[in-house]
Amino acid sequence: MFEFIKKSDYEILKYINKHMKCKFLDKIMPVITGLGNGGLAWILIAIIMLKRGKYKFGLAILLAIATSAGIVEGVIKPIVRRSRPFFRESKEAELLIKKPIGYSFPSGHSASSFAVATVCIFGGIPFAYLFFILAILISFSRMYLFVHYPTDVICGGIFGIIIGYIISLYII
């Protein structure tokens, strides 16, 4: 079963590379993924919420980022230790971004993005669905850029939704 998942993961990345790769996306995907670096876009949203006096939402967003990063980067990745897809190539694939440090599973970008998007949905923030669209774009960019497998992104998203939901229950 695991061999099938590993093979499928890689085949999906090859499909994306063969059928979706283009100069426009080669320029835009590093920018989109950059929005998730260190939770940049999400921290900005938290700051906006705090400045507008929506302290619970701002703090819930910051807690979602910190919790997802702590669990994914501090616990799960060191246990699973899955290498990134670009290492699978006979010679390392040419990346459009700086080579990420650390392991692949699960995607921290996806976890934090979906955690914050979930907090925004449960917090009733206007146009919160746009944050889900951004979370999807950031997650897809990780596969497009060949730094995460599809299962990394899917599981990161699931972890993020669970974390965001739990934080929403107790804070908002």
Short mmCIF file of C-alpha atoms in Angstrom, two decimals:
data_model
loop_
_atom_site.label_atom_id
_atom_site.label_comp_id
_atom_site.label_asym_id
_atom_site.label_seq_id
_atom_site.Cartn_x
_atom_site.Cartn_y
_atom_site.Cartn_z
CA MET A 1 0.00 0.00 0.00
CA PHE A 2 2.75 2.46 0.94
CA GLU A 3 4.63 1.70 -2.26
CA PHE A 4 1.51 2.53 -4.28
CA ILE A 5 1.14 5.86 -2.43
CA LYS A 6 4.82 6.72 -2.92
CA LYS A 7 4.65 5.86 -6.62
CA SER A 8 1.41 7.81 -7.09
CA ASP A 9 2.87 10.81 -5.25
CA TYR A 10 5.80 10.95 -7.60
CA GLU A 11 3.68 10.36 -10.71
CA ILE A 12 1.46 13.32 -9.79
CA LEU A 13 4.52 15.55 -9.42
CA LYS A 14 5.81 14.39 -12.79
CA TYR A 15 2.39 15.13 -14.31
CA ILE A 16 2.40 18.66 -12.86
CA ASN A 17 5.95 19.16 -14.15
CA LYS A 18 5.13 17.89 -17.63
CA HIS A 19 1.68 19.39 -18.22
CA MET A 20 1.42 22.53 -16.09
CA LYS A 21 4.91 23.98 -16.05
CA CYS A 22 5.16 27.29 -17.93
CA LYS A 23 7.09 30.55 -17.72
CA PHE A 24 4.19 32.45 -16.15
CA LEU A 25 3.76 29.92 -13.32
CA ASP A 26 7.54 29.66 -12.93
CA LYS A 27 7.45 33.36 -12.01
CA ILE A 28 4.28 33.41 -9.90
CA MET A 29 4.63 30.18 -7.87
CA PRO A 30 7.75 31.32 -5.97
CA VAL A 31 5.84 34.48 -5.00
CA ILE A 32 2.80 32.48 -3.85
CA THR A 33 4.94 30.06 -1.85
CA GLY A 34 6.76 33.05 -0.37
CA LEU A 35 3.49 34.22 1.18
CA GLY A 36 3.59 31.08 3.30
CA ASN A 37 7.25 31.38 4.29
CA GLY A 38 7.33 31.80 8.04
CA GLY A 39 3.56 32.39 7.96
CA LEU A 40 4.18 35.84 6.40
CA ALA A 41 0.72 36.39 4.87
CA TRP A 42 -1.00 34.97 7.93
CA ILE A 43 0.98 37.11 10.37
CA LEU A 44 -0.02 40.19 8.37
CA ILE A 45 -3.67 39.14 8.64
CA ALA A 46 -3.23 38.69 12.41
CA ILE A 47 -1.73 42.17 12.69
CA ILE A 48 -4.65 43.65 10.74
CA MET A 49 -7.10 41.90 13.07
CA LEU A 50 -5.24 43.14 16.16
CA LYS A 51 -5.13 46.72 14.82
CA ARG A 52 -8.89 46.58 14.17
CA GLY A 53 -9.49 45.60 17.77
CA LYS A 54 -10.39 42.00 16.94
CA TYR A 55 -8.00 40.65 19.55
CA LYS A 56 -9.48 37.17 19.82
CA PHE A 57 -9.16 36.61 16.07
CA GLY A 58 -5.66 38.06 15.87
CA LEU A 59 -4.46 35.95 18.78
CA ALA A 60 -6.23 32.85 17.42
CA ILE A 61 -4.43 33.30 14.09
CA LEU A 62 -1.06 33.69 15.79
CA LEU A 63 -1.78 30.63 17.94
CA ALA A 64 -2.77 28.66 14.82
CA ILE A 65 0.54 29.53 13.16
CA ALA A 66 2.59 28.70 16.24
CA THR A 67 0.74 25.47 17.00
CA SER A 68 0.88 24.14 13.46
CA ALA A 69 4.58 25.01 13.17
CA GLY A 70 5.37 23.46 16.54
CA ILE A 71 3.54 20.21 15.82
CA VAL A 72 4.61 19.83 12.19
CA GLU A 73 8.18 21.10 12.35
CA GLY A 74 8.97 20.11 15.92
CA VAL A 75 7.26 16.74 16.23
CA ILE A 76 6.00 15.07 13.05
CA LYS A 77 8.76 15.89 10.54
CA PRO A 78 11.60 14.65 12.81
CA ILE A 79 9.71 11.41 13.43
CA VAL A 80 8.73 10.68 9.79
CA ARG A 81 11.95 12.02 8.19
CA ARG A 82 10.68 11.89 4.60
CA SER A 83 13.13 13.36 2.11
CA ARG A 84 11.95 15.98 -0.34
CA PRO A 85 11.01 15.10 -3.92
CA PHE A 86 13.90 16.94 -5.53
CA PHE A 87 16.30 14.48 -3.87
CA ARG A 88 14.64 11.62 -5.76
CA GLU A 89 15.98 12.83 -9.11
CA SER A 90 19.24 11.22 -10.23
CA LYS A 91 20.75 14.67 -10.14
CA GLU A 92 19.00 17.20 -7.94
CA ALA A 93 16.18 18.94 -9.75
CA GLU A 94 16.71 22.58 -10.57
CA LEU A 95 14.59 24.49 -8.09
CA LEU A 96 12.98 27.88 -8.63
CA ILE A 97 13.34 28.69 -4.92
CA LYS A 98 16.04 28.29 -2.33
CA LYS A 99 16.37 24.65 -1.33
CA PRO A 100 14.21 24.10 1.78
CA ILE A 101 15.87 22.84 4.92
CA GLY A 102 14.33 19.90 6.71
CA TYR A 103 12.04 17.08 5.86
CA SER A 104 9.06 16.88 3.55
CA PHE A 105 6.19 15.27 5.47
CA PRO A 106 3.89 17.01 6.23
CA SER A 107 3.94 20.39 4.55
CA GLY A 108 4.32 23.16 7.11
CA HIS A 109 3.14 25.74 4.57
CA SER A 110 -0.08 23.76 4.09
CA ALA A 111 -0.61 23.15 7.80
CA SER A 112 -0.26 26.79 8.82
CA SER A 113 -2.25 28.06 5.83
CA PHE A 114 -5.21 25.78 6.46
CA ALA A 115 -5.05 26.34 10.23
CA VAL A 116 -5.40 30.09 9.74
CA ALA A 117 -8.05 29.75 7.01
CA THR A 118 -10.08 27.52 9.34
CA VAL A 119 -9.81 30.01 12.20
CA CYS A 120 -11.00 32.75 9.81
CA ILE A 121 -13.99 30.67 8.67
CA PHE A 122 -15.07 29.83 12.23
CA GLY A 123 -14.38 33.40 13.32
CA GLY A 124 -16.85 34.69 10.76
CA ILE A 125 -14.30 36.92 9.10
CA PRO A 126 -15.78 38.42 5.91
CA PHE A 127 -14.49 36.81 2.73
CA ALA A 128 -12.77 34.06 4.74
CA TYR A 129 -13.22 31.70 1.79
CA LEU A 130 -10.53 33.76 0.05
CA PHE A 131 -8.11 32.57 2.73
CA PHE A 132 -8.97 28.98 1.82
CA ILE A 133 -8.25 29.78 -1.82
CA LEU A 134 -4.90 31.27 -0.79
CA ALA A 135 -4.17 28.18 1.34
CA ILE A 136 -4.89 25.97 -1.68
CA LEU A 137 -2.63 28.09 -3.90
CA ILE A 138 0.21 28.06 -1.38
CA SER A 139 -0.16 24.29 -1.00
CA PHE A 140 -0.21 23.70 -4.75
CA SER A 141 2.85 25.92 -5.17
CA ARG A 142 4.80 23.55 -2.92
CA MET A 143 4.14 20.68 -5.35
CA TYR A 144 4.71 22.84 -8.43
CA LEU A 145 8.07 23.90 -7.02
CA PHE A 146 8.97 20.24 -6.43
CA VAL A 147 9.56 20.58 -2.70
CA HIS A 148 6.58 18.54 -1.44
CA TYR A 149 4.69 15.44 -2.48
CA PRO A 150 0.88 15.54 -2.78
CA THR A 151 0.47 13.50 0.42
CA ASP A 152 2.68 16.03 2.27
CA VAL A 153 0.34 18.81 1.21
CA ILE A 154 -2.89 16.88 1.84
CA CYS A 155 -1.83 15.73 5.31
CA GLY A 156 -0.47 19.17 6.15
CA GLY A 157 -3.84 20.65 5.15
CA ILE A 158 -5.72 18.09 7.26
CA PHE A 159 -3.50 18.79 10.29
CA GLY A 160 -4.04 22.51 9.74
CA ILE A 161 -7.82 22.20 9.57
CA ILE A 162 -7.88 20.13 12.76
CA ILE A 163 -5.60 22.60 14.57
CA GLY A 164 -7.63 25.57 13.33
CA TYR A 165 -10.88 23.93 14.39
CA ILE A 166 -9.61 23.15 17.90
CA ILE A 167 -8.25 26.68 18.34
CA SER A 168 -11.58 28.08 17.12
CA LEU A 169 -13.50 26.01 19.66
CA TYR A 170 -11.50 27.30 22.58
CA ILE A 171 -10.63 30.87 21.61
CA ILE A 172 -13.28 32.30 19.33
#
